[in-house]
Amino acid sequence: MALNLIMLGPPGAGKGTQAERFAKLKGIPKISTGDMLREAVKAGTEIGLRAKAIMDRGELVSDEVMIGIVQDRMNRDDARSGFILDGFPRTVAQARSLDQVMVGRSPLIVIDIIVPESELVRRLGSRMVCTRCGSNADPSDTKAISTLVCSKCGGQLTQRTDDNQSVVLERLKVYHANTAPLVAYYQGRPTFRAVDGAQAADVVAQALVDAVDGAKSVVVGGSAL
Ligand code: AMP
């Protein structure tokens, strides 16, 4: 059975970090729409140029563009044995489109990562990311933080342009208005699980593995939905 996962949760919940770890552990691709957009911005593509201003304001790129990007990526060969989506879906319209794309595939396992708002603001305000490999620096890695050198690839660490305080507050507002309703959209499914994301990263990673194992066990013959 293919392992098809989505990660819900507000910005700063640790979706990216946990998705990266889980993807490596299970040998499936992590599909991060934020990373894909940031790469498009860096490459100066038309989508990137249009997305940059929207991202810098903390708003959402249109459903149409996002659905197109994700659909193309999910149809690549490496996503056949599964994938972990990070940052998609972010609206009910995106979730509905994803359900259509999923027809004939193993059911989605939906993980909601829960973190209190005060902790999110604190994390996003101090988050440092690598300009080369895109990964978040471990906040306890004082050497990397003080030298601004990524311990994974040696690239330069910097603050994301959308992690400044006013944009963070806008992103949280956008999350509550557009993305939080996805919990109600998915939570009646037997493959929905919530994970406490306010714990240490290693503890969250184990809770995620356990939650996915639990959700997988209710999928009978690929038809849990
Ligand atoms: P992230 O790295 O997931 O925090 O995404 C960074 C920014 O990219 C978001 O604030 C949005 O502007 C944009 N973005 C990423 N994923 C989506 C999506 N599924 N729908 C709309 N906009 C998105």
Short mmCIF file of N, CA and C in Angstrom, two decimals, residues 23 33 39 53 92 102 140 202 211:
data_model
loop_
_atom_site.label_atom_id
_atom_site.label_comp_id
_atom_site.label_asym_id
_atom_site.label_seq_id
_atom_site.Cartn_x
_atom_site.Cartn_y
_atom_site.Cartn_z
N ALA A 23 9.88 11.61 5.52
CA ALA A 23 10.12 11.25 4.11
C ALA A 23 11.41 10.44 3.99
N THR A 33 4.88 22.61 -0.91
CA THR A 33 4.49 23.66 -1.87
C THR A 33 5.24 24.96 -1.58
N GLU A 39 11.61 27.94 -4.67
CA GLU A 39 12.52 27.60 -5.77
C GLU A 39 12.13 28.35 -7.05
N ALA A 53 5.35 38.34 -4.38
CA ALA A 53 4.67 39.44 -3.68
C ALA A 53 3.59 38.90 -2.75
N VAL A 92 -10.20 24.63 1.47
CA VAL A 92 -11.14 23.53 1.23
C VAL A 92 -11.18 23.21 -0.28
N MET A 102 -6.87 11.84 -5.90
CA MET A 102 -6.58 10.62 -5.15
C MET A 102 -7.46 9.44 -5.55
N SER A 140 18.44 24.45 18.74
CA SER A 140 19.41 24.19 19.80
C SER A 140 20.84 24.09 19.25
N ASP A 202 12.21 15.18 18.48
CA ASP A 202 12.34 13.71 18.42
C ASP A 202 11.06 13.02 18.91
N ALA A 211 1.28 7.56 14.91
CA ALA A 211 -0.02 7.99 14.38
C ALA A 211 -0.24 7.42 12.98
#
